[in-house]
Amino acid sequence: RWWDVTAEEDATAEKSLQEAAAVLAAGGTVAFPTETVYGLGADARNTEAVEAIFEAKGRPSDNPLIVHIAEMSQLEGLVAAVGETERRLMEAFWPGPLTLVLPVLNGAVSPRVTAGLSTVAVRMPAHDVALRLIAAAGCPVAAPSANRSGRPSPTLASHVGEDLTGRIDGIVDGGPTGVGVESTVIEVGRDGGITVLRPGGITAEQLARFTQAGVRLDAALQQPAAGGAEASPAAPRAPGMKYTHYAPKGVMRLVRGAAADKVAARIAAELGAAKARGEKTGVLAFDEHLPLYRADCVQSLGSEAELETAAHRLYAALRRFDECGVTCILAETCPETGLGAAVMNRLMKAAGHRVIEVD
Ligand code: TXA
Ligand code: MG
């Protein structure tokens, strides 16, 4: 089923949401929009329903799911304890793109949701359609991003269709998502310090105002040295972070350096060389430099001065490269401050950590 709630009158949209919620309540899988990316939802308490998510995505079973709630009252039934800092973070950022890892209440969700961990990741999405759907379903909704494992997360309902048609019970089309990259996943330590397990829509700078003990990045996410091939040796605390996500089919490389003109010259040269080798080329760059590049598929990240646009466009751009059959992709980088941390984390993954340093 495809419920298009953007094109519908209020009353019809409400009926669609009720139908989709009934599918969820009955143990089905339904994709729905959130403010970050589309999620693939199922009743978090229903093991069979949760298994259908893993099956549809082709997701490794050791990778736990985020549980989505629509009201604070749902939290009590899910977690064993909420600390002071966590409470203040929820008040500040929920509904919104912040996921908190908390001690799970025994038996509250299927063990498949937590992948056997003693914690559960919870968030309340800031999206009217998501909130109404979850409330109507009347259950906590486990929902990973609604892509096939290894594909970029979906920021349009059509992306979900590309990856999951025939594998799930329905899609609620709520139009394009907002933020465009996933939620920030955090854990609050005993000392009140915040560990970012996955950078995302809420920035480290925003979180820092809520702790005296500091915000740190999970050690496993510290980027390996340039040219280092695979993931870092430490096991990430968010199991999902160890998988190479978001990789386009073509070989992607990032070009980084302090001097913008030298970076641009290097990208232009690499594109030229690739073209000469007979490759189909792609470039992912900010508007300020886009006119300098010639490639078969040119994708804009918007202005350098506005990384919200880069986050919003990133996944759709990666999907476009695949559609164009591009074999060699060059991409610019951005500073790792603010939303740039999440954008760079996704770019590094998409590029398999291949970075050309220009000085
Ligand atoms: O924005 C988002 O968070 C989207 C939308 C749909 O809400 N969802 C999403 O889910 O990105 P997913 O499954 O693609 O990513 C969940 C991440 C994974 O890296 C997973 O390992 C981590 O959260 N995670 C889930 N439960 C965890 C837990 N108990 N402890 C540590 N990490 C956990
Ligand atoms: Mg995902």
CSV table of C-alpha atoms and ligand atoms in Angstrom, one decimal:
chain,number,residue,atom,x,y,z
A,1,ARG,CA,0.0,0.0,0.0
A,2,TRP,CA,1.1,3.6,-0.8
A,3,TRP,CA,-0.6,6.2,1.3
A,4,ASP,CA,0.2,9.7,0.0
A,5,VAL,CA,-0.7,12.0,2.9
A,6,THR,CA,0.8,15.1,1.2
A,7,ALA,CA,-1.7,15.2,-1.6
A,8,GLU,CA,-4.7,14.4,0.5
A,9,GLU,CA,-7.3,16.5,2.3
A,10,ASP,CA,-7.0,16.5,6.1
A,11,ALA,CA,-9.9,14.0,6.6
A,12,THR,CA,-8.5,11.6,3.9
A,13,ALA,CA,-5.0,11.9,5.3
A,14,GLU,CA,-6.3,11.0,8.7
A,15,LYS,CA,-8.0,7.9,7.3
A,16,SER,CA,-4.8,6.9,5.6
A,17,LEU,CA,-2.9,7.3,8.8
A,18,GLN,CA,-5.5,5.2,10.6
A,19,GLU,CA,-5.1,2.4,8.0
A,20,ALA,CA,-1.3,2.5,8.2
A,21,ALA,CA,-1.5,2.4,12.0
A,22,ALA,CA,-3.8,-0.6,11.9
A,23,VAL,CA,-1.2,-2.4,9.7
A,24,LEU,CA,1.5,-1.6,12.3
A,25,ALA,CA,-0.7,-2.7,15.2
A,26,ALA,CA,-1.4,-6.0,13.4
A,27,GLY,CA,2.3,-6.8,13.1
A,28,GLY,CA,3.0,-5.4,9.7
A,29,THR,CA,5.9,-3.2,8.4
A,30,VAL,CA,5.2,0.4,7.3
A,31,ALA,CA,7.7,3.0,6.1
A,32,PHE,CA,7.0,6.5,7.3
A,33,PRO,CA,8.6,10.0,7.1
A,34,THR,CA,10.5,11.5,10.1
A,35,GLU,CA,12.3,14.9,10.2
A,36,THR,CA,15.6,13.1,9.5
A,37,VAL,CA,15.0,10.2,7.0
A,38,TYR,CA,12.3,7.7,6.3
A,39,GLY,CA,12.0,4.9,8.8
A,40,LEU,CA,10.7,1.3,8.4
A,41,GLY,CA,8.4,0.8,11.4
A,42,ALA,CA,7.1,-2.2,13.2
A,43,ASP,CA,5.6,-2.9,16.7
A,44,ALA,CA,8.7,-3.0,18.9
A,45,ARG,CA,7.1,-5.6,21.2
A,46,ASN,CA,6.3,-8.0,18.4
A,47,THR,CA,9.3,-10.2,17.6
A,48,GLU,CA,7.9,-11.5,14.3
A,49,ALA,CA,7.2,-8.0,13.1
A,50,VAL,CA,10.7,-6.8,14.1
A,51,GLU,CA,12.2,-9.8,12.3
A,52,ALA,CA,10.3,-8.7,9.2
A,53,ILE,CA,12.2,-5.4,9.3
A,54,PHE,CA,15.6,-7.2,9.4
A,55,GLU,CA,14.5,-9.4,6.6
A,56,ALA,CA,13.2,-6.6,4.4
A,57,LYS,CA,16.4,-4.5,4.9
A,58,GLY,CA,18.8,-7.4,4.7
A,59,ARG,CA,20.1,-6.0,8.0
A,60,PRO,CA,22.7,-7.8,10.2
A,61,SER,CA,20.9,-9.1,13.3
A,62,ASP,CA,23.5,-7.7,15.7
A,63,ASN,CA,22.5,-4.2,14.8
A,64,PRO,CA,19.9,-2.9,17.3
A,65,LEU,CA,16.9,-0.6,16.3
A,66,ILE,CA,15.8,2.8,17.5
A,67,VAL,CA,12.4,2.8,19.2
A,68,HIS,CA,10.2,5.7,18.3
A,69,ILE,CA,7.6,7.2,20.6
A,70,ALA,CA,4.9,9.9,20.2
A,71,GLU,CA,4.4,10.8,23.9
A,72,MET,CA,6.5,11.1,27.0
A,73,SER,CA,4.2,8.7,28.8
A,74,GLN,CA,5.4,5.9,26.5
A,75,LEU,CA,8.9,6.2,27.9
A,76,GLU,CA,8.0,4.8,31.3
A,77,GLY,CA,7.0,1.5,29.7
A,78,LEU,CA,10.4,1.2,27.9
A,79,VAL,CA,13.3,2.2,30.1
A,80,ALA,CA,14.4,1.3,33.6
A,81,ALA,CA,15.7,4.7,34.5
A,82,VAL,CA,16.2,8.3,33.2
A,83,GLY,CA,18.9,10.4,34.7
A,84,GLU,CA,18.8,14.2,35.3
A,85,THR,CA,20.9,15.1,32.2
A,86,GLU,CA,18.9,12.8,30.0
A,87,ARG,CA,15.6,14.3,31.3
A,88,ARG,CA,16.9,17.8,30.4
A,89,LEU,CA,18.0,16.7,27.0
A,90,MET,CA,14.6,15.2,26.2
A,91,GLU,CA,12.9,18.4,27.4
A,92,ALA,CA,15.2,20.5,25.2
A,93,PHE,CA,15.4,18.3,22.0
A,94,TRP,CA,12.2,16.2,21.9
A,95,PRO,CA,10.5,15.9,19.6
A,96,GLY,CA,13.6,16.1,17.5
A,97,PRO,CA,16.7,14.3,16.0
A,98,LEU,CA,18.2,13.1,19.2
A,99,THR,CA,18.3,9.4,20.2
A,100,LEU,CA,19.2,8.4,23.8
A,101,VAL,CA,20.6,5.0,24.7
A,102,LEU,CA,19.0,4.1,28.1
A,103,PRO,CA,18.8,0.9,30.2
A,104,VAL,CA,15.9,-1.2,28.8
A,105,LEU,CA,13.0,-2.2,31.0
A,106,ASN,CA,13.1,-6.0,31.1
A,107,GLY,CA,10.7,-7.5,28.5
A,108,ALA,CA,9.5,-4.1,27.3
A,109,VAL,CA,10.5,-4.7,23.7
A,110,SER,CA,11.4,-7.7,21.6
A,111,PRO,CA,15.0,-8.8,22.3
A,112,ARG,CA,15.5,-8.5,18.5
A,113,VAL,CA,15.1,-4.7,18.9
A,114,THR,CA,18.0,-4.4,21.3
A,115,ALA,CA,20.1,-7.2,19.7
A,116,GLY,CA,20.5,-8.7,23.1
A,117,LEU,CA,21.9,-5.5,24.7
A,118,SER,CA,20.8,-4.3,28.1
A,119,THR,CA,20.0,-0.9,26.6
A,120,VAL,CA,17.5,0.5,24.2
A,121,ALA,CA,17.8,3.5,21.9
A,122,VAL,CA,14.7,5.8,22.0
A,123,ARG,CA,13.6,8.9,20.2
A,124,MET,CA,10.6,11.1,19.6
A,125,PRO,CA,10.6,12.3,16.0
A,126,ALA,CA,9.7,15.9,15.2
A,127,HIS,CA,7.3,15.0,12.3
A,128,ASP,CA,3.6,15.4,12.4
A,129,VAL,CA,2.9,12.3,10.3
A,130,ALA,CA,5.3,10.2,12.3
A,131,LEU,CA,3.8,11.3,15.6
A,132,ARG,CA,0.2,10.8,14.5
A,133,LEU,CA,1.1,7.3,13.1
A,134,ILE,CA,2.8,6.2,16.2
A,135,ALA,CA,0.1,7.5,18.5
A,136,ALA,CA,-2.6,5.8,16.4
A,137,ALA,CA,-0.7,2.5,16.3
A,138,GLY,CA,-0.7,2.6,20.1
A,139,CYS,CA,2.7,0.9,20.4
A,140,PRO,CA,6.3,1.8,20.6
A,141,VAL,CA,7.6,1.7,17.0
A,142,ALA,CA,11.0,0.2,16.2
A,143,ALA,CA,12.3,1.8,13.0
A,144,PRO,CA,15.6,1.8,11.3
A,145,SER,CA,16.1,3.9,8.2
A,146,ALA,CA,13.9,2.5,5.4
A,147,ASN,CA,16.7,1.6,3.0
A,148,ARG,CA,18.2,-1.8,2.0
A,149,SER,CA,21.3,-2.3,4.2
A,150,GLY,CA,24.3,-0.6,2.6
A,151,ARG,CA,22.2,1.9,0.6
A,152,PRO,CA,21.9,5.6,1.4
A,153,SER,CA,19.1,6.4,3.8
A,154,PRO,CA,15.9,7.5,2.1
A,155,THR,CA,14.9,11.1,2.2
A,156,LEU,CA,12.0,10.7,-0.2
A,157,ALA,CA,9.2,8.1,-0.3
A,158,SER,CA,10.4,7.1,-3.8
A,159,HIS,CA,13.8,6.1,-2.3
A,160,VAL,CA,11.9,3.7,0.0
A,161,GLY,CA,10.1,2.4,-3.1
A,162,GLU,CA,13.3,1.8,-5.0
A,163,ASP,CA,14.8,-0.2,-2.1
A,164,LEU,CA,11.9,-2.0,-0.5
A,165,THR,CA,8.9,-2.4,-2.9
A,166,GLY,CA,7.5,-5.9,-2.5
A,167,ARG,CA,9.4,-6.4,0.8
A,168,ILE,CA,7.2,-4.4,3.1
A,169,ASP,CA,3.5,-3.9,3.8
A,170,GLY,CA,3.2,-0.2,3.1
A,171,ILE,CA,4.7,3.3,2.6
A,172,VAL,CA,3.3,6.5,4.1
A,173,ASP,CA,4.4,9.3,1.7
A,174,GLY,CA,4.8,12.5,3.6
A,175,GLY,CA,7.0,14.3,1.1
A,176,PRO,CA,10.8,15.0,1.5
A,177,THR,CA,12.3,14.7,4.9
A,178,GLY,CA,13.8,17.8,6.6
A,179,VAL,CA,17.2,17.3,8.2
A,180,GLY,CA,18.3,14.7,5.7
A,181,VAL,CA,20.8,12.9,7.9
A,182,GLU,CA,19.9,10.6,10.8
A,183,SER,CA,19.4,11.5,14.4
A,184,THR,CA,22.3,12.0,16.8
A,185,VAL,CA,22.7,8.8,19.0
A,186,ILE,CA,24.1,9.5,22.4
A,187,GLU,CA,24.7,7.9,25.8
A,188,VAL,CA,25.1,9.8,29.0
A,189,GLY,CA,27.8,8.5,31.3
A,190,ARG,CA,27.8,8.2,35.1
A,191,ASP,CA,29.8,11.4,35.3
A,192,GLY,CA,27.1,13.2,33.3
A,193,GLY,CA,29.3,13.4,30.2
A,194,ILE,CA,27.7,12.8,26.8
A,195,THR,CA,29.2,10.3,24.4
A,196,VAL,CA,28.1,10.7,20.8
A,197,LEU,CA,27.8,7.2,19.3
A,198,ARG,CA,26.6,8.6,15.9
A,199,PRO,CA,26.8,12.3,14.9
A,200,GLY,CA,23.5,13.6,13.4
A,201,GLY,CA,20.9,16.3,13.4
A,202,ILE,CA,21.6,17.6,16.9
A,203,THR,CA,25.1,19.0,17.0
A,204,ALA,CA,27.8,18.5,19.7
A,205,GLU,CA,27.7,22.3,20.3
A,206,GLN,CA,24.0,22.1,21.1
A,207,LEU,CA,24.6,19.2,23.5
A,208,ALA,CA,27.5,20.8,25.3
A,209,ARG,CA,25.2,23.3,26.9
A,210,PHE,CA,23.6,20.4,28.9
A,211,THR,CA,26.7,19.0,30.5
A,212,GLN,CA,29.6,20.2,32.6
A,213,ALA,CA,31.4,16.9,32.0
A,214,GLY,CA,31.9,17.4,28.3
A,215,VAL,CA,30.8,15.9,25.0
A,216,ARG,CA,33.0,13.3,23.4
A,217,LEU,CA,32.9,11.3,20.2
A,218,ASP,CA,32.8,7.5,20.7
A,219,ALA,CA,36.5,6.5,20.3
A,220,ALA,CA,35.7,4.1,17.4
A,221,LEU,CA,34.4,7.0,15.4
A,222,GLN,CA,37.6,9.0,15.5
A,223,GLN,CA,38.7,9.0,11.9
A,224,PRO,CA,41.4,6.6,10.8
A,225,ALA,CA,44.5,8.3,9.3
A,226,ALA,CA,44.1,9.4,5.7
A,227,GLY,CA,44.8,6.6,3.3
A,228,GLY,CA,43.9,4.1,6.1
A,229,ALA,CA,41.7,1.6,4.4
A,230,GLU,CA,39.1,0.1,6.7
A,231,ALA,CA,37.2,0.9,9.9
A,232,SER,CA,39.1,1.7,13.1
A,233,PRO,CA,40.0,-1.3,15.4
A,234,ALA,CA,37.9,-0.3,18.5
A,235,ALA,CA,34.4,-1.7,18.4
A,236,PRO,CA,31.9,1.2,18.1
A,237,ARG,CA,29.3,1.4,20.9
A,238,ALA,CA,26.6,1.9,18.3
A,239,PRO,CA,26.9,-1.5,16.5
A,240,GLY,CA,25.6,0.0,13.3
A,241,MET,CA,28.5,2.3,13.0
A,242,LYS,CA,30.9,-0.6,12.1
A,243,TYR,CA,29.2,-1.3,8.9
A,244,THR,CA,30.2,0.5,5.7
A,245,HIS,CA,27.0,2.4,4.9
A,246,TYR,CA,25.9,4.7,2.2
A,247,ALA,CA,28.5,3.7,-0.3
A,248,PRO,CA,27.6,4.6,-3.9
A,249,LYS,CA,28.5,1.9,-6.5
A,250,GLY,CA,31.2,4.1,-8.0
A,251,VAL,CA,34.6,4.7,-6.3
A,252,MET,CA,34.3,7.9,-4.3
A,253,ARG,CA,37.2,10.0,-3.0
A,254,LEU,CA,37.2,13.2,-0.9
A,255,VAL,CA,39.6,16.0,-1.6
A,256,ARG,CA,40.5,18.0,1.5
A,257,GLY,CA,42.9,21.0,2.1
A,258,ALA,CA,43.2,24.4,3.6
A,259,ALA,CA,43.4,26.2,0.3
A,260,ALA,CA,40.0,26.1,-1.6
A,261,ASP,CA,41.6,26.9,-4.9
A,262,LYS,CA,44.1,24.1,-4.7
A,263,VAL,CA,41.4,21.6,-3.7
A,264,ALA,CA,39.3,22.7,-6.7
A,265,ALA,CA,42.3,22.4,-9.0
A,266,ARG,CA,43.0,18.9,-7.8
A,267,ILE,CA,39.3,17.8,-8.1
A,268,ALA,CA,39.2,19.2,-11.7
A,269,ALA,CA,42.5,17.4,-12.5
A,270,GLU,CA,41.2,14.1,-11.1
A,271,LEU,CA,38.0,14.4,-13.0
A,272,GLY,CA,39.9,15.0,-16.2
A,273,ALA,CA,42.2,12.1,-15.6
A,274,ALA,CA,39.3,9.8,-14.9
A,275,LYS,CA,37.5,10.9,-18.0
A,276,ALA,CA,40.7,10.2,-20.0
A,277,ARG,CA,40.7,6.6,-18.6
A,278,GLY,CA,37.1,6.3,-20.0
A,279,GLU,CA,35.4,6.5,-16.6
A,280,LYS,CA,31.9,8.0,-16.1
A,281,THR,CA,32.6,10.8,-13.6
A,282,GLY,CA,30.6,12.4,-10.8
A,283,VAL,CA,31.3,15.4,-8.6
A,284,LEU,CA,29.7,16.4,-5.3
A,285,ALA,CA,30.6,20.0,-4.4
A,286,PHE,CA,29.4,23.3,-2.9
A,287,ASP,CA,27.9,25.9,-5.2
A,288,GLU,CA,30.8,28.2,-4.7
A,289,HIS,CA,33.1,25.9,-6.7
A,290,LEU,CA,30.6,24.0,-8.9
A,291,PRO,CA,31.3,26.0,-12.1
A,292,LEU,CA,34.9,24.9,-11.9
A,293,TYR,CA,34.1,21.2,-12.5
A,294,ARG,CA,33.2,19.2,-15.6
A,295,ALA,CA,31.7,15.8,-14.9
A,296,ASP,CA,29.0,13.5,-16.3
A,297,CYS,CA,26.9,13.9,-13.1
A,298,VAL,CA,27.2,17.1,-11.1
A,299,GLN,CA,25.6,17.2,-7.7
A,300,SER,CA,25.3,20.3,-5.5
A,301,LEU,CA,25.5,20.4,-1.8
A,302,GLY,CA,24.3,24.0,-1.7
A,303,SER,CA,26.3,26.8,-0.3
A,304,GLU,CA,29.3,26.2,2.0
A,305,ALA,CA,27.9,28.8,4.3
A,306,GLU,CA,24.7,26.6,4.9
A,307,LEU,CA,25.5,23.0,5.8
A,308,GLU,CA,21.8,22.3,6.5
A,309,THR,CA,21.4,22.2,2.7
A,310,ALA,CA,24.3,19.8,2.4
A,311,ALA,CA,22.7,17.5,5.0
A,312,HIS,CA,19.4,17.7,3.3
A,313,ARG,CA,20.7,16.9,-0.2
A,314,LEU,CA,23.5,14.4,0.6
A,315,TYR,CA,21.7,11.0,0.4
A,316,ALA,CA,19.6,11.9,-2.7
A,317,ALA,CA,22.8,13.0,-4.4
A,318,LEU,CA,24.5,9.7,-3.6
A,319,ARG,CA,21.5,7.8,-5.1
A,320,ARG,CA,21.7,10.0,-8.2
A,321,PHE,CA,25.3,8.9,-8.8
A,322,ASP,CA,24.2,5.3,-8.9
A,323,GLU,CA,21.3,6.1,-11.3
A,324,CYS,CA,23.8,7.8,-13.6
A,325,GLY,CA,26.0,4.8,-13.6
A,326,VAL,CA,29.0,6.9,-12.4
A,327,THR,CA,32.2,4.9,-11.8
A,328,CYS,CA,34.5,7.7,-10.3
A,329,ILE,CA,33.3,10.3,-7.9
A,330,LEU,CA,35.2,13.3,-6.4
A,331,ALA,CA,33.7,15.2,-3.5
A,332,GLU,CA,34.6,18.3,-1.5
A,333,THR,CA,34.7,18.2,2.3
A,334,CYS,CA,33.4,20.6,5.0
A,335,PRO,CA,34.6,21.6,8.5
A,336,GLU,CA,33.6,19.1,11.2
A,337,THR,CA,31.8,21.7,13.3
A,338,GLY,CA,28.0,21.9,13.8
A,339,LEU,CA,26.1,19.9,11.4
A,340,GLY,CA,29.4,19.5,9.4
A,341,ALA,CA,30.3,16.6,11.8
A,342,ALA,CA,27.4,14.5,10.6
A,343,VAL,CA,27.9,15.5,7.0
A,344,MET,CA,31.6,14.5,7.1
A,345,ASN,CA,30.8,11.3,9.0
A,346,ARG,CA,28.5,10.2,6.1
A,347,LEU,CA,30.9,11.5,3.4
A,348,MET,CA,33.8,9.6,4.9
A,349,LYS,CA,31.7,6.4,5.0
A,350,ALA,CA,30.5,6.9,1.4
A,351,ALA,CA,34.1,7.3,0.4
A,352,GLY,CA,35.3,4.3,2.3
A,353,HIS,CA,37.6,6.8,4.1
A,354,ARG,CA,39.5,7.5,0.9
A,355,VAL,CA,40.8,11.1,1.2
A,356,ILE,CA,43.2,13.0,-1.0
A,357,GLU,CA,45.0,15.6,1.2
A,358,VAL,CA,46.0,18.7,-0.7
A,359,ASP,CA,48.4,21.2,0.8
B,1,TXA,O1,17.1,9.5,12.3
B,1,TXA,C1,17.1,8.3,12.7
B,1,TXA,O2,17.6,7.9,13.7
B,1,TXA,C2,16.4,7.3,11.8
B,1,TXA,C3,14.9,7.6,11.7
B,1,TXA,C4,14.1,6.6,11.0
B,1,TXA,O3,14.4,7.7,13.0
B,1,TXA,N1,16.7,5.9,12.2
B,1,TXA,C5,17.9,5.3,12.0
B,1,TXA,O4,17.9,4.0,12.5
B,1,TXA,O5,18.8,5.9,11.6
B,1,TXA,P1,19.1,3.0,12.1
B,1,TXA,O6,18.6,1.7,12.5
B,1,TXA,O7,19.4,3.2,10.7
B,1,TXA,O8,20.3,3.4,13.0
B,1,TXA,C6,20.2,3.2,14.4
B,1,TXA,C7,21.6,3.4,15.0
B,1,TXA,C8,22.5,2.3,14.6
B,1,TXA,O9,23.9,2.8,14.4
B,1,TXA,C9,22.5,1.4,15.9
B,1,TXA,O10,23.6,0.6,16.0
B,1,TXA,C10,22.3,2.4,17.0
B,1,TXA,O11,21.5,3.3,16.4
B,1,TXA,N2,21.7,1.8,18.2
B,1,TXA,C11,20.4,1.3,18.3
B,1,TXA,N3,20.2,0.8,19.5
B,1,TXA,C12,21.4,0.9,20.2
B,1,TXA,C13,21.8,0.6,21.5
B,1,TXA,N4,21.0,0.0,22.4
B,1,TXA,N5,23.1,0.9,21.9
B,1,TXA,C14,23.9,1.6,21.0
B,1,TXA,N6,23.5,1.9,19.7
B,1,TXA,C15,22.3,1.6,19.3
B,2,MG,MG,20.4,3.3,8.8
